CSV table of C-alpha atoms in Angstrom, one decimal:
chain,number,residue,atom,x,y,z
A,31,UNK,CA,0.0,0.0,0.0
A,32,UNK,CA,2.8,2.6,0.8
A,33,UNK,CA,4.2,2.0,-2.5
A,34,UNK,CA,1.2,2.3,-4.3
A,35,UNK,CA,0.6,5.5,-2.8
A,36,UNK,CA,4.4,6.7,-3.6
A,37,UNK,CA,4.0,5.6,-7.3
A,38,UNK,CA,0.1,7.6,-7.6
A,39,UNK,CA,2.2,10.8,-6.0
A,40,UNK,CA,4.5,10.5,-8.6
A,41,UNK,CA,1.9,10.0,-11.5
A,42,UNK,CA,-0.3,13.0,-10.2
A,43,UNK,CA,3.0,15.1,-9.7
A,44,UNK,CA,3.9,13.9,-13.8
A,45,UNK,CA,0.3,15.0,-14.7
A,46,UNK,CA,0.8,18.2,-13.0
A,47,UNK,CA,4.3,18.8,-14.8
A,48,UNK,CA,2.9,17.9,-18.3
A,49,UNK,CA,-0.1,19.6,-18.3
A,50,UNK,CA,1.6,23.2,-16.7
A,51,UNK,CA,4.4,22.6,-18.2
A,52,UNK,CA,3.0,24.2,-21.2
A,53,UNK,CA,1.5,26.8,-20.1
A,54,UNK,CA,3.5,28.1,-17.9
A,55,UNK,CA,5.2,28.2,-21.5
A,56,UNK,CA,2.3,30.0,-22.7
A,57,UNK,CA,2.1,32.7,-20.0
A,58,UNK,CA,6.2,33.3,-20.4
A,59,UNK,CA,6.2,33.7,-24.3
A,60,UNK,CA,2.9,34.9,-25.1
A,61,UNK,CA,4.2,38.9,-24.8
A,62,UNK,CA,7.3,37.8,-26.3
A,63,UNK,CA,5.7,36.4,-29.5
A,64,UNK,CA,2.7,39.0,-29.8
A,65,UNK,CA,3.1,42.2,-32.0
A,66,UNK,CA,-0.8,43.2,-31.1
A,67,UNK,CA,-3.7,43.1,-28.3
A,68,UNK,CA,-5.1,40.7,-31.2
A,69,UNK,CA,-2.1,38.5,-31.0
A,70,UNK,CA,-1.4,38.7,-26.9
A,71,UNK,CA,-5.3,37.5,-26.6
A,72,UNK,CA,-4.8,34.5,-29.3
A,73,UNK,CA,-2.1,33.5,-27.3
A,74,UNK,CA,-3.8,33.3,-24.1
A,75,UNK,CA,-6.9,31.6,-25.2
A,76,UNK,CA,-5.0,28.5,-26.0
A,77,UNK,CA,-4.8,27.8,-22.4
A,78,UNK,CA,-7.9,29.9,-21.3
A,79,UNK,CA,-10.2,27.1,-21.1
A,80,UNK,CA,-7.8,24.1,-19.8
A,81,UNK,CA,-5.1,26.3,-17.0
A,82,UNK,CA,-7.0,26.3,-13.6
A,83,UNK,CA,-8.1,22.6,-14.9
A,84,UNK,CA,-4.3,21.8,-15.1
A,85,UNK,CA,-3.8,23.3,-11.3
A,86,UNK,CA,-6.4,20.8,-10.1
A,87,UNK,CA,-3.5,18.3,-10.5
A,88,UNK,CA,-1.3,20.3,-7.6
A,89,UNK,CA,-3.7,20.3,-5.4
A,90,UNK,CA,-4.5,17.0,-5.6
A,91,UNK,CA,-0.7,15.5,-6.0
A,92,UNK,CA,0.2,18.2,-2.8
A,93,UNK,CA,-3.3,16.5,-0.7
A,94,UNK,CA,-2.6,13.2,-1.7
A,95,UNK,CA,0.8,13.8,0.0
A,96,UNK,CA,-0.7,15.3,3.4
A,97,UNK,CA,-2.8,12.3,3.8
A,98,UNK,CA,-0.5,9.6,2.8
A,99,UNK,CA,3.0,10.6,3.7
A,100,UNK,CA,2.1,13.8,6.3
A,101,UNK,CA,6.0,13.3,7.7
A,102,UNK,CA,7.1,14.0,3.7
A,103,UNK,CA,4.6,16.7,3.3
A,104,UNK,CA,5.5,18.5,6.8
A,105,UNK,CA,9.5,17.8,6.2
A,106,UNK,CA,9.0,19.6,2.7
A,107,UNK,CA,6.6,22.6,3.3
A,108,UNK,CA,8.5,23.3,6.3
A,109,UNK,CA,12.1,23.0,4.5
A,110,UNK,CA,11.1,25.3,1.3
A,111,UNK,CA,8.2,27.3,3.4
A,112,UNK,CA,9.8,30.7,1.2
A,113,UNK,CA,10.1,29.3,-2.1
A,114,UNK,CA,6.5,27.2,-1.9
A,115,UNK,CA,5.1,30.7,-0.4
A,116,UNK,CA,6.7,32.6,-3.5
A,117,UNK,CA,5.3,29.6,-5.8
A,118,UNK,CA,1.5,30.4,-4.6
A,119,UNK,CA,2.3,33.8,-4.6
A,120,UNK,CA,3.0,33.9,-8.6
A,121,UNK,CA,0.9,31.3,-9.0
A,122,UNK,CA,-1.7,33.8,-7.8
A,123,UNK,CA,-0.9,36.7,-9.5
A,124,UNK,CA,-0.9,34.7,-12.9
A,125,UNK,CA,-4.4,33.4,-12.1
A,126,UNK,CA,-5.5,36.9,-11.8
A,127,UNK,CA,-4.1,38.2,-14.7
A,128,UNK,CA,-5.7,35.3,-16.9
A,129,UNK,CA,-8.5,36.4,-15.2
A,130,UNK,CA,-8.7,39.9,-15.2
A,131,UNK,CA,-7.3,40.8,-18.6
A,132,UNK,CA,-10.8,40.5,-20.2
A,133,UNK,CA,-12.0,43.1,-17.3
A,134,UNK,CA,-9.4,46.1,-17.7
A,135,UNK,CA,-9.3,48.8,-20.3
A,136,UNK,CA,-5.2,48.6,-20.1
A,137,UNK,CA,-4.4,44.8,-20.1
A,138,UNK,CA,-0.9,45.1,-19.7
A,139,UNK,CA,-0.3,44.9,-15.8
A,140,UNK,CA,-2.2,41.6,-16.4
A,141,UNK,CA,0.2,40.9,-19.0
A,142,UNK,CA,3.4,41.0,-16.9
A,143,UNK,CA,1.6,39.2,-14.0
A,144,UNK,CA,0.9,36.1,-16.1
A,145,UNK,CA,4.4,36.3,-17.7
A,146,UNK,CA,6.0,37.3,-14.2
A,147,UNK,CA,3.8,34.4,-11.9
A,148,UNK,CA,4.5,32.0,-15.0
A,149,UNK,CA,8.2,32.2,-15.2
A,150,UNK,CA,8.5,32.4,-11.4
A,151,UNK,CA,6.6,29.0,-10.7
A,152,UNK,CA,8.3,27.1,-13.2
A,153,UNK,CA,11.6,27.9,-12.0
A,154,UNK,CA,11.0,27.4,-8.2
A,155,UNK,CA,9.5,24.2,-8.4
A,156,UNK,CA,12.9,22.9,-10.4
A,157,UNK,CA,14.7,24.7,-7.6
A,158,UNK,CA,12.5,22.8,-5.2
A,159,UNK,CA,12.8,19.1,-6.4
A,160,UNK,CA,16.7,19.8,-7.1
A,161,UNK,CA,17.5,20.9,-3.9
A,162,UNK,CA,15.6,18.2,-2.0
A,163,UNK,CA,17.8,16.1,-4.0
A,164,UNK,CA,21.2,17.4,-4.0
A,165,UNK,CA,20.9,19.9,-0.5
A,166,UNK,CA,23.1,22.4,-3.1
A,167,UNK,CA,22.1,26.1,-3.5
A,168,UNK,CA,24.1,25.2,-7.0
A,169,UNK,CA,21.9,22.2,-8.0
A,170,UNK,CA,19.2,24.3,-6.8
A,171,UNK,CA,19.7,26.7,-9.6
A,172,UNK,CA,20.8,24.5,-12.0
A,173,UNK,CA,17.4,22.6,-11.3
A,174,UNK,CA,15.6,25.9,-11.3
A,175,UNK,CA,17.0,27.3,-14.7
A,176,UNK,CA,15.8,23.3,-16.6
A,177,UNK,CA,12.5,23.4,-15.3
A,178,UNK,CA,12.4,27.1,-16.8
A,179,UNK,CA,13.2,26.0,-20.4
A,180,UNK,CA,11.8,22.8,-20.5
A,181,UNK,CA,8.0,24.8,-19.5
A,182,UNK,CA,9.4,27.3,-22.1
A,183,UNK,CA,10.0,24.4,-25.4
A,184,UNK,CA,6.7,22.7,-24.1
A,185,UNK,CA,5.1,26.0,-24.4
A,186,UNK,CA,6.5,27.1,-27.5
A,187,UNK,CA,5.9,23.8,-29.6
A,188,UNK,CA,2.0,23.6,-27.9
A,189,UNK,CA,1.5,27.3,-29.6
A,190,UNK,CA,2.6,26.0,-32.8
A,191,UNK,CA,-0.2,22.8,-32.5
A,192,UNK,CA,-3.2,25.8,-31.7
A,193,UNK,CA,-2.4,28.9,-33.4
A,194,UNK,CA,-1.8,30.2,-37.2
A,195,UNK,CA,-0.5,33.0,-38.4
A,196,UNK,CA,2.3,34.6,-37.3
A,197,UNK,CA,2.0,33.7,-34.0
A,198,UNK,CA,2.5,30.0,-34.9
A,199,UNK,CA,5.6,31.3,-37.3
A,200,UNK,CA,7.0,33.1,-34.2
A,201,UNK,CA,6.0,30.4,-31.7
A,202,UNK,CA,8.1,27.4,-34.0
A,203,UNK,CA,11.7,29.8,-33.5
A,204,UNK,CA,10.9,30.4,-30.1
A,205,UNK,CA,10.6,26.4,-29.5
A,206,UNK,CA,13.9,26.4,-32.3
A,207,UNK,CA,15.8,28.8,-29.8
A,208,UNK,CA,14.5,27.0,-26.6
A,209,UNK,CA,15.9,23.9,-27.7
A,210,UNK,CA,18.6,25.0,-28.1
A,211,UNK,CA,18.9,26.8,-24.6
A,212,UNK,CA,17.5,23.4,-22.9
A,213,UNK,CA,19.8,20.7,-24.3
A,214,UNK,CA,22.9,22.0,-22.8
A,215,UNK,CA,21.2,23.0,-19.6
A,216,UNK,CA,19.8,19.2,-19.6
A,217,UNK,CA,22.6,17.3,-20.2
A,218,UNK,CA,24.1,19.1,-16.8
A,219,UNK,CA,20.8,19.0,-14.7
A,220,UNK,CA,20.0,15.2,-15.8
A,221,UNK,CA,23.3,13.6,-15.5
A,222,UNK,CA,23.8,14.4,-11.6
A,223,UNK,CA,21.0,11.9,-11.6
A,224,UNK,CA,22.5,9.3,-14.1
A,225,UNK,CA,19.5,7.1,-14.4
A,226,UNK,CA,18.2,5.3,-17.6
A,227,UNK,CA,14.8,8.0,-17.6
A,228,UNK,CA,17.2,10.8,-17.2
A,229,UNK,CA,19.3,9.7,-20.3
A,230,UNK,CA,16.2,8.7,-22.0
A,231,UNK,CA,14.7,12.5,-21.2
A,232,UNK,CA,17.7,13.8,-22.9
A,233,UNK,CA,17.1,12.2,-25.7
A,234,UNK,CA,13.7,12.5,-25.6
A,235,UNK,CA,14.9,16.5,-25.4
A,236,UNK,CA,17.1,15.8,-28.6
A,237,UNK,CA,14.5,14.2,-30.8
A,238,UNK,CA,12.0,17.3,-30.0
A,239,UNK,CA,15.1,19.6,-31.4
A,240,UNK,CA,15.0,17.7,-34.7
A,241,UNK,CA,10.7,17.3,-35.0
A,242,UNK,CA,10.7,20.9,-34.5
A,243,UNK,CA,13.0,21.3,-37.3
A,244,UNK,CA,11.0,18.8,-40.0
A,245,UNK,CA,7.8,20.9,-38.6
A,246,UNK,CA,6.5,17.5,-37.0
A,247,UNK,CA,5.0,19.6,-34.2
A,248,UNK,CA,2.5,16.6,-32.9
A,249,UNK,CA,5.5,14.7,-32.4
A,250,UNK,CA,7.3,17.2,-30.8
A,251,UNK,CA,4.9,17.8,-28.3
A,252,UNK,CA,4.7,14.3,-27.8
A,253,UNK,CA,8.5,14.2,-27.2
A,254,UNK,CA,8.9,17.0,-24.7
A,255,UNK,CA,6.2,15.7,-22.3
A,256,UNK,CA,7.9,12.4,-22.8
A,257,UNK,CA,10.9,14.0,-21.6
A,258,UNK,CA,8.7,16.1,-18.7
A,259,UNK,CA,7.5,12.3,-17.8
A,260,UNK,CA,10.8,10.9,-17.4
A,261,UNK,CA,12.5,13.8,-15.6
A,262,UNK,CA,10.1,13.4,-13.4
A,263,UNK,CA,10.4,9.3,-13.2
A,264,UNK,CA,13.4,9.8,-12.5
A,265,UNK,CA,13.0,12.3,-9.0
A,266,UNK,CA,10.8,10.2,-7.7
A,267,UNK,CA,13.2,7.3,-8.0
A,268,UNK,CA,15.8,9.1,-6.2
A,269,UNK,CA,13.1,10.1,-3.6
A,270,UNK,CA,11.7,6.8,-3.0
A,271,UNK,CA,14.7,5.7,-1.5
A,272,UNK,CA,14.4,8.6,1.1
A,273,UNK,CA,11.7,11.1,0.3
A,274,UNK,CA,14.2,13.7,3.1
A,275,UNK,CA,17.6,12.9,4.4
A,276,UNK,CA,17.3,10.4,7.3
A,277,UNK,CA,13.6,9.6,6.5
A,278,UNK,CA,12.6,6.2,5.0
A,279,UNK,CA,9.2,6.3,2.9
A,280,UNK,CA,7.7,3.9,5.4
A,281,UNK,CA,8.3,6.5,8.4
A,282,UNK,CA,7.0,9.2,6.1
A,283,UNK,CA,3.6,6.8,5.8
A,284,UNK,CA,0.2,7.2,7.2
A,285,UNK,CA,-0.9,3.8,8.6
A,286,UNK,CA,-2.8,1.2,6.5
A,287,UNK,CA,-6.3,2.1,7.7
A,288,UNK,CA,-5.6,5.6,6.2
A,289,UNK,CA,-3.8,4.6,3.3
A,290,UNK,CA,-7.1,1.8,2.6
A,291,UNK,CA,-10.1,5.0,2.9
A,292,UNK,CA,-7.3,6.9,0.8
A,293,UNK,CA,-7.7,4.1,-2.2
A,294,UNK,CA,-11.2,3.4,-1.9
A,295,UNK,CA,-11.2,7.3,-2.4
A,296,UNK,CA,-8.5,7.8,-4.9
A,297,UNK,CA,-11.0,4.7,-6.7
A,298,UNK,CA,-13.6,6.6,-7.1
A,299,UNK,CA,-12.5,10.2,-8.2
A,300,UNK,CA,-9.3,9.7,-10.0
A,301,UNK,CA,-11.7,8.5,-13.1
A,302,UNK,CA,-13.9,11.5,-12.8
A,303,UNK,CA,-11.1,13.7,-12.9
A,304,UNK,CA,-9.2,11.7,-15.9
A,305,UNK,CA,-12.6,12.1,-17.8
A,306,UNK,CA,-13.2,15.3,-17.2
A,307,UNK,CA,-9.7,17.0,-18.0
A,308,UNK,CA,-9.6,14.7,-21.8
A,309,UNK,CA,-13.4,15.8,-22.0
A,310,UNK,CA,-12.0,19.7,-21.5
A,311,UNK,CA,-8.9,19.1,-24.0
A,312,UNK,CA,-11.4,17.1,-26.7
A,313,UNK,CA,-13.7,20.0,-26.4
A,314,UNK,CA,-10.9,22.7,-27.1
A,315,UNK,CA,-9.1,20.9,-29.5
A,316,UNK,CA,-9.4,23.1,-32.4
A,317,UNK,CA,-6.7,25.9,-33.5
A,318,UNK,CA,-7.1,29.2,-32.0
A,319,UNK,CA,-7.2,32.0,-34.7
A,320,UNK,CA,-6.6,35.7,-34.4
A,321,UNK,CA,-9.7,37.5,-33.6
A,322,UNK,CA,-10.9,41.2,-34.0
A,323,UNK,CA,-11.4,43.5,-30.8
């Protein structure tokens, strides 16, 4: 049972990573590859309908923690307390810009918050996940600084797959430029860990680099949240033999009448919330085009 719970962490913690991934990519390039209101707004829309759906996967990976590991989720929170405080803060003021840029006559404070809370979330939780690793203020960045670029060539090649125009011409250098940013960054963040998932994400990272190149921008999208998946595959085996310094996973562990409700529970909504979330996407699925204001 403590193992199953360790291994749905990690899955709702991958979901989480994938599905942000992008668009925190979104929110950090769209005023970077906009020339117009018209543009800034085609941008955005591409994620309007599916980013506070994407969040629904932190709260639950972050709950699922409390109740099944609460000596994990306390040694964490309390461990990274300013940088998880900073995360909510620009997660905030990024869900207030997507949400009040509609609103305002000048959008453009809303602008920097999405780009400003976007960028800062994706490279704290690197930070995060590489220092609870490696304990180095080094690693830390390092971690910080991939988790940046990756979010940004995820982003960039998912604007490609749902705009046209010159936003989708713009958006296919950006993810050229990204890659190119990423790799090197990569091939230092990924070998500390040295795993086959973290050699596979770099080449996973490398293929992306050459589908952007032959405009095969499905299969490039397919190959950076690949490489998101086994980054993360490969934390969580590095934390599952000890989820903090001097704490084994079955110390972390609630006991096994908490950890049986938690299945029963996990059961019953994780299906709802699978549906749901490819419902949403299947819905959305069409290309976003520039519109007049």
């Amino acid at each position: 049972m403590i193992d199953l719970w360790f291994v749905i962490i990690a899955f709702l913690w991958t979901g989480y990573f994938v599905l942000e991934g992008f668009d925190f990519g979104v929110g950090l390039l769209a005023p970077l590859l906009s020339r117009n209101a018209a543009e800034q707004r085609q941008s955005l829309q591409t994620i309007g309908p599916v980013w506070d759906g994407n969040e629904v996967w932190l709260i639950t990976a972050v709950g699922a923690m409390f109740a099944a590991f609460p000596a994990w989720y306390a040694g964490v929170f309390s461990a990274f307390y300013l940088q998880v405080t900073l995360i909510l803060v620009g997660l905030i003021v990024r869900g207030v810009g997507l949400e009040w840029r509609g609103k305002v006559n000048d959008p453009r404070w809303c602008d920097l918050g999405i780009m400003v809370g976007s960028g800062l979330a994706a490279f704290l939780w690197g930070a995060v996940f590489a220092d609870l690793l490696f304990d180095s203020a080094p690693a830390a960045v390092l971690g910080g600084a991939f988790t940046l670029a990756v979010c940004a060539l995820h982003g960039a090649v998912f604007l490609t797959l749902k705009t046209t125009g010159p936003v989708r011409r713009r958006a296919r250098t950006a993810a050229l430029v990204a890659s190119a940013v990423v790799i090197p960054v990569a091939v230092f963040a990924l070998s500390n860990l040295g795993t086959f998932p973290a050699l596979a994400a770099m080449a996973a990272l490398a293929a992306a680099t050459a589908l952007i190149w032959r405009r095969r921008e499905g299969w490039a999208f397919a190959a950076t949240a690949a490489a998101i998946v086994l980054t993360t595959l490969a934390v969580f085996m590095e934390l599952r033999v000890s989820p903090l310094p001097g704490l084994t996973l079955a110390e972390a562990a609630s006991g096994p009448y908490t950890l049986t409700m938690l299945s029963w529970i996990g059961l019953i909504a994780l299906p709802f919330v699978l549906v749901y979330q490819g419902w949403t996407y299947w819905v959305f699925r069409k290309r976003v085009q520039v519109a007049p204001i």
